[in-house]
mmCIF file of C-alpha atoms in Angstrom:
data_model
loop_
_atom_site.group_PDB
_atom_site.id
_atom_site.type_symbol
_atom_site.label_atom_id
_atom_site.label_comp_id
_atom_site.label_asym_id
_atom_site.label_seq_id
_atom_site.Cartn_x
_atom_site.Cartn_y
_atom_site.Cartn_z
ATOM 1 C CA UNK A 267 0.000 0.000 0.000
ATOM 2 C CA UNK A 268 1.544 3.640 -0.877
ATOM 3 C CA UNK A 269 1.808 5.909 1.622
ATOM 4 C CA UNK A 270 1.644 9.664 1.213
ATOM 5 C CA UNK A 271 4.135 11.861 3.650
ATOM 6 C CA UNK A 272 1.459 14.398 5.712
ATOM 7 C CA UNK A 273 5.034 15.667 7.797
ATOM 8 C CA UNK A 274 8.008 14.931 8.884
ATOM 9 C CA UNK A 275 7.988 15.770 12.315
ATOM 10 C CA UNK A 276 11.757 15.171 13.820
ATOM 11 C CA UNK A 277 15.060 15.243 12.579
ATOM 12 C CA UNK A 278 18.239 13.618 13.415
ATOM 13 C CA UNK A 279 19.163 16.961 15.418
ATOM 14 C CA UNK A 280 15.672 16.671 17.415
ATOM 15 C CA UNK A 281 16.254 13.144 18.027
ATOM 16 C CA UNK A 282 19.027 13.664 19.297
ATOM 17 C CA UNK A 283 17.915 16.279 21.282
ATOM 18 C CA UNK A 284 14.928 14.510 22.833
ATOM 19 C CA UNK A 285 17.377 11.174 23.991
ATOM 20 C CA UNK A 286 19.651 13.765 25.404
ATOM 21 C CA UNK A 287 17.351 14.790 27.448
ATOM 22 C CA UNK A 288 15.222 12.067 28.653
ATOM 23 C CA UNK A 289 18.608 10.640 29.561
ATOM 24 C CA UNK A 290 19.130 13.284 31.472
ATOM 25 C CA UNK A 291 15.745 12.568 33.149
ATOM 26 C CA UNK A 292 16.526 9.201 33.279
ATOM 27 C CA UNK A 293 20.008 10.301 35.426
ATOM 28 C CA UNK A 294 18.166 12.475 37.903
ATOM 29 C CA UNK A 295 14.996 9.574 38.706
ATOM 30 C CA UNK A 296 17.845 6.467 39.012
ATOM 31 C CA UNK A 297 19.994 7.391 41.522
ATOM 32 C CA UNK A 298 21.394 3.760 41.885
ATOM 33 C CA UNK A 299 22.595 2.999 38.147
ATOM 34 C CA UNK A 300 24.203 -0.224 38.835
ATOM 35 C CA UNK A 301 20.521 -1.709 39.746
ATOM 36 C CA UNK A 302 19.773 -0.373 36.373
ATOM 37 C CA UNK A 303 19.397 -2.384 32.950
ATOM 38 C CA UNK A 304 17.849 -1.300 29.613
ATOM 39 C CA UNK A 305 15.533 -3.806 27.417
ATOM 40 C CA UNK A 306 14.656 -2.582 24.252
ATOM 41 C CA UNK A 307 11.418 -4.024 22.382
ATOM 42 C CA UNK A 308 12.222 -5.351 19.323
ATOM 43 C CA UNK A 309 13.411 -3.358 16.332
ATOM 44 C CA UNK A 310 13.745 -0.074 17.176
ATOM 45 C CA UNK A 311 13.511 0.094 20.628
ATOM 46 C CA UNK A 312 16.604 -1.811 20.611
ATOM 47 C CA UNK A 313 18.293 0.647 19.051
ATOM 48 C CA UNK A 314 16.592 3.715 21.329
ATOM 49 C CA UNK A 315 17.795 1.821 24.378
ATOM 50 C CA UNK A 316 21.442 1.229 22.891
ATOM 51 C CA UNK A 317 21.755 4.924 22.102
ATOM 52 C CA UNK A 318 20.647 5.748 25.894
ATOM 53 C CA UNK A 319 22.972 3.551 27.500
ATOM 54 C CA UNK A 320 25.752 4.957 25.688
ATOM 55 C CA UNK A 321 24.668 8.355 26.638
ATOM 56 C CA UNK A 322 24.502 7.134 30.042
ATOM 57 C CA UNK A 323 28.179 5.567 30.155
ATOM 58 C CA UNK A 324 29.499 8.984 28.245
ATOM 59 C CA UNK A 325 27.716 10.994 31.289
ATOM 60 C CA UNK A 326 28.469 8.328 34.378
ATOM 61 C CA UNK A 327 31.207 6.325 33.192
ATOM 62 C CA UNK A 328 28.965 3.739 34.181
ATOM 63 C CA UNK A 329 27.457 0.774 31.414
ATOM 64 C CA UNK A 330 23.537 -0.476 31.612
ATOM 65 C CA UNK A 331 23.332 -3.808 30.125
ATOM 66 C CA UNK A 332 21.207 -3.749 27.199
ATOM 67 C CA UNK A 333 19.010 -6.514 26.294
ATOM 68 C CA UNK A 334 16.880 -7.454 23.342
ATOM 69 C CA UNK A 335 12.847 -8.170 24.096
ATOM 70 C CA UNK A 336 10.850 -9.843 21.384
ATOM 71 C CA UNK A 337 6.809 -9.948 22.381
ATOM 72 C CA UNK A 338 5.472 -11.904 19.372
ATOM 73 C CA UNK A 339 4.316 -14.789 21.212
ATOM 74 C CA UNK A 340 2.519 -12.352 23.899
ATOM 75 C CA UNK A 341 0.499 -10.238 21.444
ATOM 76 C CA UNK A 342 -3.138 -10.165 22.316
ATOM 77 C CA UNK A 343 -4.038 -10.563 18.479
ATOM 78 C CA UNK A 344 -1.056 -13.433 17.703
ATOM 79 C CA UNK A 345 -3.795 -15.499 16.824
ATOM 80 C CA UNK A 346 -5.511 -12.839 14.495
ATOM 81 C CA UNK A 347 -2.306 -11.364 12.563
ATOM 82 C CA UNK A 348 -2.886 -12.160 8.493
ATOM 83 C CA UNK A 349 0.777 -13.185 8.167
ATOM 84 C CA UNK A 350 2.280 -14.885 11.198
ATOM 85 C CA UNK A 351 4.953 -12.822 12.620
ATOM 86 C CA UNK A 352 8.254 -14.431 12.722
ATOM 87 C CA UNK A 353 9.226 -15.095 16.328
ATOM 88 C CA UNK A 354 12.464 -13.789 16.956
ATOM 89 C CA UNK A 355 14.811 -14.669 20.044
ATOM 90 C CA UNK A 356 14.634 -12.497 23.156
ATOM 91 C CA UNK A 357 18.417 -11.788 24.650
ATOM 92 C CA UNK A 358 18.527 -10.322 27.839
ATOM 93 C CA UNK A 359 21.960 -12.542 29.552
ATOM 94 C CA UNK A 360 21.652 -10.418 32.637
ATOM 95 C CA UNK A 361 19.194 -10.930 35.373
ATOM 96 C CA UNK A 362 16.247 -8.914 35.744
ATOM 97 C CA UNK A 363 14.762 -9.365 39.239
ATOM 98 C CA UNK A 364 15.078 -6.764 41.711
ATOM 99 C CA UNK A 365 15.968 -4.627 38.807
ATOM 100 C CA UNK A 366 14.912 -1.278 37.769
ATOM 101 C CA UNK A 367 14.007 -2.049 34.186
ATOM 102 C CA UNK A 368 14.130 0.938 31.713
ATOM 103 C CA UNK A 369 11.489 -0.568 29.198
ATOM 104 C CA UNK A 370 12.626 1.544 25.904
ATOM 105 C CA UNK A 371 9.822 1.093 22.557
ATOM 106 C CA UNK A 372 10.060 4.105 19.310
ATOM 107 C CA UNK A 373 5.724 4.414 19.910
ATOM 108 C CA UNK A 374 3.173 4.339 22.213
ATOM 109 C CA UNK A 375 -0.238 3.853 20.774
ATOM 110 C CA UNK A 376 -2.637 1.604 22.243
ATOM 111 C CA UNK A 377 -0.950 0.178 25.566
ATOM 112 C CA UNK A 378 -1.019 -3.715 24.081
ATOM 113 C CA UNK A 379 2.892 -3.619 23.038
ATOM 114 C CA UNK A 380 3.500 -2.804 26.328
ATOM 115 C CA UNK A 381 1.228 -4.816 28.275
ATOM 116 C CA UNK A 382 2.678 -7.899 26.243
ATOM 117 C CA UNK A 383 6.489 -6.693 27.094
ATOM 118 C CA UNK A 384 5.695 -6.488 30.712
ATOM 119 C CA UNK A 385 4.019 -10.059 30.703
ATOM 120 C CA UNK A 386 7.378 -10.811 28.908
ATOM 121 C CA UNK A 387 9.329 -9.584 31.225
ATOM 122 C CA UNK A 388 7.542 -11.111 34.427
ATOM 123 C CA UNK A 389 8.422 -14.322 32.677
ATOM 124 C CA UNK A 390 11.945 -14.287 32.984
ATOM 125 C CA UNK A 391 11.941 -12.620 36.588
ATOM 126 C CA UNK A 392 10.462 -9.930 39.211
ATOM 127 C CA UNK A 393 11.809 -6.255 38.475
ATOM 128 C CA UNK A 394 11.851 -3.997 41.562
ATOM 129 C CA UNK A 395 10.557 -1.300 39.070
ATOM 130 C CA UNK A 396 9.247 -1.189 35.318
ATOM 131 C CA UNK A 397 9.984 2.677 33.832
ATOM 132 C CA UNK A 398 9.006 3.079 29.976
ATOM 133 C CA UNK A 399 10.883 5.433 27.740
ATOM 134 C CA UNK A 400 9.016 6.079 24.341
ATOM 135 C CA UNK A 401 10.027 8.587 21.638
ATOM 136 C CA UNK A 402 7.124 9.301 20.203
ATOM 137 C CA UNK A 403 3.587 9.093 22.199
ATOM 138 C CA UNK A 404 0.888 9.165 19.719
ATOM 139 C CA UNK A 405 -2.577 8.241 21.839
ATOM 140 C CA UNK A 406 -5.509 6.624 21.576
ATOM 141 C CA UNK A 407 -4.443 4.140 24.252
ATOM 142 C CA UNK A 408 -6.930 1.104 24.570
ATOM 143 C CA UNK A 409 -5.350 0.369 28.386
ATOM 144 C CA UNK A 410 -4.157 2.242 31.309
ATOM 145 C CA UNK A 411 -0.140 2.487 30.614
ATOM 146 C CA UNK A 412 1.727 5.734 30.442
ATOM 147 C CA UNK A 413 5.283 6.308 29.631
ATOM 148 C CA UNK A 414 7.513 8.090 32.444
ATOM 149 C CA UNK A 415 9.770 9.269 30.014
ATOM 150 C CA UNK A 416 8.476 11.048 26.655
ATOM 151 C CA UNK A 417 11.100 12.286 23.265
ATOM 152 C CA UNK A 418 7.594 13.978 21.607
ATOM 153 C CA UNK A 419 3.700 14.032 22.036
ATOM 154 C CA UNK A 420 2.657 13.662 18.776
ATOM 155 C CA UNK A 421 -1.207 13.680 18.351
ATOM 156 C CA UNK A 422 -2.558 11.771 15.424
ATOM 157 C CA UNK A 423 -5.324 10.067 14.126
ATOM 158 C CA UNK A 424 -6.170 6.424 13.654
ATOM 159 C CA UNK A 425 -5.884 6.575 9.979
ATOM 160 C CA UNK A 426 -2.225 8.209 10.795
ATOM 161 C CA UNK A 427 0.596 6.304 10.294
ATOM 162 C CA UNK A 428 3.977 6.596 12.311
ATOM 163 C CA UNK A 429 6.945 6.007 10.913
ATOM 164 C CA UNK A 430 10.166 6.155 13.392
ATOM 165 C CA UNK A 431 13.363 5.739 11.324
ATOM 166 C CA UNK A 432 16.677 4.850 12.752
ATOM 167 C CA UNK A 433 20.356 4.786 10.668
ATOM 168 C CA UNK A 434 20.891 1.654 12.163
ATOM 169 C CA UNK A 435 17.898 0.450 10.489
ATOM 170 C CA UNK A 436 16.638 2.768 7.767
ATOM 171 C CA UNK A 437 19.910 5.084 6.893
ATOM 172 C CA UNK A 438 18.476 7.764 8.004
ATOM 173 C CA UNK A 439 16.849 9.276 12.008
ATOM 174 C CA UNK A 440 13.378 10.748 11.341
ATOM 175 C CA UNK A 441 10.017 10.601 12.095
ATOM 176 C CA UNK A 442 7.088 11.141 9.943
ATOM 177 C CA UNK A 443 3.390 11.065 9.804
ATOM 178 C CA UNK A 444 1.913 9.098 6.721
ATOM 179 C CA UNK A 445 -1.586 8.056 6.006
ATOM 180 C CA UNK A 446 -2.629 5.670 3.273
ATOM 181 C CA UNK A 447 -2.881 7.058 -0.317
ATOM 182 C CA UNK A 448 -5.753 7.645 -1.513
ATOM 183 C CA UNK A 449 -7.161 5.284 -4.229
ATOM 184 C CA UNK A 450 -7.805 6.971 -7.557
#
């Protein structure tokens, strides 16, 4: 399906900008960094929490492990999806109970990603706390879940699409609102 570009909303300077600060925020909440770890939902979140714990280690001279979460098999709609979604491997080789996790996705929307990533994570142990770090909060959550650390409120509609883009990924750091083209 074609999309059509309605705006491009950040650049690789705002990015930037927004990670710089949330790690910042993320500096003045954990006081105890050693009890801290980063998982990143899988793609880009991966990549969002990579880029924060470097941040943190050029700031503190300290290193938060980061791990890899993949919430496939936790999806409320797994059942539903058209084309399965291949399940890819979660790697987290650090322990996560009694752990402040920083819980790092590119956008909240509904809630479900997240609820599935914490039932994830309460799998493989009990964290002492669960924060969430999301670049781009969009609305029109479905359940109660709210992230403590925010890059941009972005309001769109449902029909809106977007699109976080990462250079490790995509060659480029941007985010843009698309919507589906019309048919002629």
């Amino acid at each position: 399906m074609e999309e059509k570009i309605k705006a491009r909303v950040m650049d690789a300077g705002k990015i930037k900008r927004s990670l710089d600060r949330m790690t910042t925020e993320i500096l003045e909440r954990n006081r105890n960094l050693k009890n801290l770890v980063i998982v990143g939902i899988r793609t880009r979140g991966i990549y969002l929490g990579k880029r924060i714990s470097q941040l943190i280690k050029e700031l503190e001279k300290i290193e938060v492990p980061v791990g890899v979460l993949d919430i496939t098999l936790y999806r409320d709609d797994f059942a539903e999806l058209e084309t399965q979604h291949m399940v890819q491997k979660t790697e987290i080789d650090f322990p996560i109970s009694k752990k402040d996790v920083l819980l790092v996705d590119d956008v909240l929307f509904t809630g479900r990603t997240i609820r599935a990533a914490m039932d994830s994570l309460f799998d493989l142990g009990r964290p002492q706390s669960i924060q969430l770090l999301v670049l781009i909060d969009r609305g029109h959550r479905e359940l109660p879940i709210r992230a403590d650390y925010t890059g941009k409120v972005l309001p769109t509609s449902r029909r809106e699409i977007v699109q976080v883009r990462l250079i490790e990924i995509d060659e480029t750091d941007e985010v843009l609102i698309t919507e589906p083209a019309k048919l002629e």
